[in-house]
Amino acid sequence: MAANILLVEDEPAIQELIAFNLNQAGHHVLRASTAEAALTLVRNALPDLVLLDWMLPGASGVDIAKRLRSDERTKHIPIIMLTARSDEQDKITGLESGADDYITKPFSPRELLARIKAVLRRRAPQMTDDAVEVQGLRLDPITHRVSGNGDTIDLGPTEFRLLHFFMTHPERVHSRSQLLDQVWGDHVFVEERTVDVHIRRLRSSLESTGHDGLIQTVRGTGYRFSTQQ
Ligand code: CA
């Protein structure tokens, strides 16, 4: 399970150590030392998870968490707060600000990685390696295989990610820009009609096993993965 993780930490030695451990575990790490730098990175591309130091120069980690949670585009990003504080009240404040979890320094790399995995499993199921199956359509992230009623379905890498995102976020409408954010990661240089192109390819690949109807167009809004007609 490799994730794009935004690490916001102002102490260079700690930033280096955490980034090293995340890289070792296969994650891709973006780093920021200030709230401003962090928010700029988030504007460019949505990370899969944010590791947020509580004490930062200027705006605090709590401020950043609140800002991310108050914006429609960023409110679902999983957040783990890093802090030297261990006070129960601080923990409550951190969680109330919108953090999904809380880890007190010093922590072991193993503990941090376990927390990241747990939060991603809960908040971003498309990031985990769990196989998903809906009405005979099965997608396995580990083997990278998709099948319909047992028959192999060949998908390109983008169609695979798109289908994985849909299957782990069923029954809701996703706009083209949300899909670009979630599936492409970086929506700055990609046009929204690119989404339509890949949806068409995905549907046509799913036709052979009759699963194309699961990908539904919601007129004027976007797309939905649904078992209901
Ligand atoms: Ca700090």
GROMACS .gro file of C-alpha atoms and ligand atoms in nm:
model
  230
    1MET     CA    1   0.000   0.000   0.000
    2ALA     CA    2   0.197   0.300  -0.127
    3ALA     CA    3   0.046   0.639  -0.049
    4ASN     CA    4   0.131   0.998  -0.135
    5ILE     CA    5   0.189   1.145   0.208
    6LEU     CA    6   0.225   1.513   0.285
    7LEU     CA    7   0.453   1.556   0.585
    8VAL     CA    8   0.424   1.893   0.760
    9GLU     CA    9   0.703   1.923   1.015
   10ASP     CA   10   0.927   2.220   1.087
   11GLU     CA   11   1.210   2.043   1.266
   12PRO     CA   12   1.454   1.933   0.992
   13ALA     CA   13   1.594   1.632   1.179
   14ILE     CA   14   1.250   1.493   1.260
   15GLN     CA   15   1.123   1.568   0.909
   16GLU     CA   16   1.421   1.381   0.764
   17LEU     CA   17   1.377   1.083   0.992
   18ILE     CA   18   1.005   1.046   0.927
   19ALA     CA   19   1.047   1.095   0.550
   20PHE     CA   20   1.322   0.832   0.546
   21ASN     CA   21   1.101   0.578   0.721
   22LEU     CA   22   0.800   0.651   0.501
   23ASN     CA   23   1.014   0.615   0.188
   24GLN     CA   24   1.155   0.288   0.317
   25ALA     CA   25   0.799   0.162   0.355
   26GLY     CA   26   0.730   0.250  -0.009
   27HIS     CA   27   0.536   0.571   0.043
   28HIS     CA   28   0.595   0.883  -0.162
   29VAL     CA   29   0.661   1.182   0.061
   30LEU     CA   30   0.602   1.551   0.000
   31ARG     CA   31   0.746   1.779   0.264
   32ALA     CA   32   0.648   2.117   0.403
   33SER     CA   33   0.781   2.313   0.700
   34THR     CA   34   0.505   2.570   0.726
   35ALA     CA   35   0.128   2.585   0.694
   36GLU     CA   36   0.160   2.804   0.387
   37ALA     CA   37   0.389   2.561   0.206
   38ALA     CA   38   0.161   2.272   0.303
   39LEU     CA   39  -0.152   2.442   0.169
   40THR     CA   40   0.026   2.528  -0.157
   41LEU     CA   41   0.118   2.162  -0.208
   42VAL     CA   42  -0.240   2.056  -0.134
   43ARG     CA   43  -0.369   2.307  -0.392
   44ASN     CA   44  -0.150   2.144  -0.656
   45ALA     CA   45  -0.246   1.786  -0.578
   46LEU     CA   46  -0.446   1.612  -0.309
   47PRO     CA   47  -0.227   1.387  -0.096
   48ASP     CA   48  -0.364   1.052   0.022
   49LEU     CA   49  -0.285   1.143   0.381
   50VAL     CA   50  -0.140   1.434   0.580
   51LEU     CA   51   0.097   1.393   0.873
   52LEU     CA   52   0.066   1.716   1.060
   53ASP     CA   53   0.294   1.847   1.331
   54TRP     CA   54   0.101   2.031   1.601
   55MET     CA   55   0.360   2.300   1.674
   56LEU     CA   56   0.462   2.494   1.364
   57PRO     CA   57   0.587   2.848   1.314
   58GLY     CA   58   0.286   3.066   1.228
   59ALA     CA   59  -0.034   2.871   1.181
   60SER     CA   60  -0.044   2.554   1.392
   61GLY     CA   61  -0.123   2.200   1.287
   62VAL     CA   62  -0.467   2.242   1.441
   63ASP     CA   63  -0.527   2.549   1.220
   64ILE     CA   64  -0.424   2.355   0.911
   65ALA     CA   65  -0.649   2.063   1.002
   66LYS     CA   66  -0.944   2.300   1.045
   67ARG     CA   67  -0.875   2.464   0.710
   68LEU     CA   68  -0.853   2.132   0.530
   69ARG     CA   69  -1.177   2.014   0.691
   70SER     CA   70  -1.367   2.331   0.606
   71ASP     CA   71  -1.295   2.309   0.233
   72GLU     CA   72  -1.516   2.084   0.019
   73ARG     CA   73  -1.219   1.969  -0.189
   74THR     CA   74  -0.992   1.876   0.102
   75LYS     CA   75  -1.232   1.779   0.378
   76HIS     CA   76  -1.193   1.404   0.327
   77ILE     CA   77  -0.812   1.390   0.335
   78PRO     CA   78  -0.706   1.162   0.621
   79ILE     CA   79  -0.504   1.352   0.881
   80ILE     CA   80  -0.274   1.222   1.154
   81MET     CA   81  -0.147   1.478   1.405
   82LEU     CA   82   0.210   1.452   1.535
   83THR     CA   83   0.282   1.613   1.864
   84ALA     CA   84   0.509   1.629   2.163
   85ARG     CA   85   0.207   1.689   2.380
   86SER     CA   86   0.050   1.400   2.556
   87ASP     CA   87  -0.218   1.581   2.748
   88GLU     CA   88  -0.563   1.428   2.724
   89GLN     CA   89  -0.716   1.772   2.661
   90ASP     CA   90  -0.476   1.836   2.374
   91LYS     CA   91  -0.567   1.505   2.224
   92ILE     CA   92  -0.933   1.600   2.234
   93THR     CA   93  -0.858   1.939   2.076
   94GLY     CA   94  -0.658   1.767   1.802
   95LEU     CA   95  -0.934   1.522   1.722
   96GLU     CA   96  -1.201   1.792   1.737
   97SER     CA   97  -1.007   1.996   1.483
   98GLY     CA   98  -1.066   1.712   1.240
   99ALA     CA   99  -0.764   1.486   1.279
  100ASP     CA  100  -0.837   1.115   1.230
  101ASP     CA  101  -0.568   1.003   1.466
  102TYR     CA  102  -0.305   1.136   1.695
  103ILE     CA  103   0.047   1.019   1.766
  104THR     CA  104   0.271   1.144   2.042
  105LYS     CA  105   0.645   1.199   1.990
  106PRO     CA  106   0.866   1.011   2.031
  107PHE     CA  107   0.712   0.725   1.835
  108SER     CA  108   0.864   0.428   1.660
  109PRO     CA  109   0.855   0.405   1.279
  110ARG     CA  110   0.664   0.080   1.317
  111GLU     CA  111   0.395   0.252   1.523
  112LEU     CA  112   0.367   0.538   1.276
  113LEU     CA  113   0.333   0.301   0.979
  114ALA     CA  114   0.070   0.097   1.160
  115ARG     CA  115  -0.132   0.411   1.235
  116ILE     CA  116  -0.105   0.528   0.874
  117LYS     CA  117  -0.228   0.192   0.752
  118ALA     CA  118  -0.519   0.192   0.997
  119VAL     CA  119  -0.629   0.545   0.903
  120LEU     CA  120  -0.603   0.475   0.530
  121ARG     CA  121  -0.804   0.156   0.569
  122ARG     CA  122  -1.076   0.348   0.750
  123ARG     CA  123  -1.075   0.670   0.550
  124ALA     CA  124  -0.932   0.583   0.209
  125PRO     CA  125  -1.020   0.222   0.129
  126GLN     CA  126  -0.894   0.264  -0.230
  127MET     CA  127  -0.543   0.295  -0.081
  128THR     CA  128  -0.548  -0.046   0.082
  129ASP     CA  129  -0.469  -0.382  -0.072
  130ASP     CA  130  -0.806  -0.533   0.017
  131ALA     CA  131  -0.983  -0.698  -0.275
  132VAL     CA  132  -1.328  -0.560  -0.353
  133GLU     CA  133  -1.619  -0.740  -0.513
  134VAL     CA  134  -1.954  -0.608  -0.629
  135GLN     CA  135  -2.209  -0.824  -0.811
  136GLY     CA  136  -1.947  -1.061  -0.949
  137LEU     CA  137  -1.708  -0.783  -1.049
  138ARG     CA  138  -1.388  -0.838  -0.856
  139LEU     CA  139  -1.079  -0.619  -0.828
  140ASP     CA  140  -0.766  -0.732  -0.651
  141PRO     CA  141  -0.511  -0.454  -0.585
  142ILE     CA  142  -0.233  -0.699  -0.494
  143THR     CA  143  -0.239  -0.907  -0.812
  144HIS     CA  144  -0.371  -0.608  -1.011
  145ARG     CA  145  -0.638  -0.832  -1.161
  146VAL     CA  146  -0.997  -0.758  -1.245
  147SER     CA  147  -1.254  -1.022  -1.327
  148GLY     CA  148  -1.623  -1.035  -1.405
  149ASN     CA  149  -1.802  -1.354  -1.300
  150GLY     CA  150  -1.463  -1.524  -1.305
  151ASP     CA  151  -1.358  -1.400  -1.651
  152THR     CA  152  -1.049  -1.181  -1.671
  153ILE     CA  153  -1.106  -0.819  -1.768
  154ASP     CA  154  -0.809  -0.626  -1.908
  155LEU     CA  155  -0.785  -0.266  -1.793
  156GLY     CA  156  -0.531   0.008  -1.850
  157PRO     CA  157  -0.365   0.157  -1.539
  158THR     CA  158  -0.591   0.463  -1.527
  159GLU     CA  159  -0.907   0.257  -1.578
  160PHE     CA  160  -0.789   0.024  -1.302
  161ARG     CA  161  -0.741   0.312  -1.055
  162LEU     CA  162  -1.071   0.466  -1.162
  163LEU     CA  163  -1.258   0.139  -1.107
  164HIS     CA  164  -1.085   0.085  -0.772
  165PHE     CA  165  -1.188   0.431  -0.657
  166PHE     CA  166  -1.547   0.376  -0.776
  167MET     CA  167  -1.576   0.035  -0.611
  168THR     CA  168  -1.448   0.165  -0.278
  169HIS     CA  169  -1.674   0.474  -0.297
  170PRO     CA  170  -2.000   0.334  -0.433
  171GLU     CA  171  -2.344   0.491  -0.445
  172ARG     CA  172  -2.231   0.854  -0.451
  173VAL     CA  173  -2.184   1.102  -0.727
  174HIS     CA  174  -1.830   1.213  -0.808
  175SER     CA  175  -1.774   1.523  -1.019
  176ARG     CA  176  -1.508   1.518  -1.289
  177SER     CA  177  -1.285   1.743  -1.084
  178GLN     CA  178  -1.323   1.518  -0.778
  179LEU     CA  179  -1.225   1.218  -0.990
  180LEU     CA  180  -0.923   1.405  -1.125
  181ASP     CA  181  -0.819   1.486  -0.769
  182GLN     CA  182  -0.875   1.136  -0.637
  183VAL     CA  183  -0.769   0.919  -0.927
  184TRP     CA  184  -0.517   1.129  -1.121
  185GLY     CA  185  -0.391   1.306  -0.807
  186ASP     CA  186  -0.284   1.614  -0.995
  187HIS     CA  187  -0.556   1.795  -1.180
  188VAL     CA  188  -0.359   2.101  -1.283
  189PHE     CA  189  -0.255   1.982  -1.627
  190VAL     CA  190  -0.543   1.748  -1.704
  191GLU     CA  191  -0.866   1.857  -1.868
  192GLU     CA  192  -1.198   1.740  -1.732
  193ARG     CA  193  -1.295   1.573  -2.059
  194THR     CA  194  -1.003   1.334  -2.003
  195VAL     CA  195  -1.224   1.177  -1.735
  196ASP     CA  196  -1.496   1.111  -1.994
  197VAL     CA  197  -1.244   0.940  -2.222
  198HIS     CA  198  -1.134   0.700  -1.949
  199ILE     CA  199  -1.491   0.637  -1.834
  200ARG     CA  200  -1.576   0.534  -2.192
  201ARG     CA  201  -1.278   0.297  -2.201
  202LEU     CA  202  -1.368   0.153  -1.863
  203ARG     CA  203  -1.729   0.093  -1.965
  204SER     CA  204  -1.629  -0.072  -2.287
  205SER     CA  205  -1.392  -0.307  -2.099
  206LEU     CA  206  -1.672  -0.398  -1.858
  207GLU     CA  207  -1.922  -0.467  -2.137
  208SER     CA  208  -1.805  -0.822  -2.205
  209THR     CA  209  -1.919  -0.937  -1.860
  210GLY     CA  210  -2.219  -0.705  -1.843
  211HIS     CA  211  -2.081  -0.485  -1.566
  212ASP     CA  212  -2.071  -0.161  -1.766
  213GLY     CA  213  -2.408  -0.054  -1.623
  214LEU     CA  214  -2.245  -0.014  -1.280
  215ILE     CA  215  -2.073   0.303  -1.407
  216GLN     CA  216  -2.353   0.554  -1.434
  217THR     CA  217  -2.359   0.905  -1.573
  218VAL     CA  218  -2.532   1.160  -1.353
  219ARG     CA  219  -2.635   1.431  -1.592
  220GLY     CA  220  -2.477   1.767  -1.526
  221THR     CA  221  -2.293   1.636  -1.220
  222GLY     CA  222  -2.054   1.352  -1.287
  223TYR     CA  223  -2.039   0.976  -1.241
  224ARG     CA  224  -2.156   0.719  -0.993
  225PHE     CA  225  -2.079   0.353  -0.929
  226SER     CA  226  -2.407   0.197  -0.831
  227THR     CA  227  -2.586  -0.136  -0.824
  228GLN     CA  228  -2.919   0.046  -0.848
  229GLN     CA  229  -3.062   0.154  -1.182
  230CA      CA  230   0.728   2.141   1.542
   0.00000   0.00000   0.00000
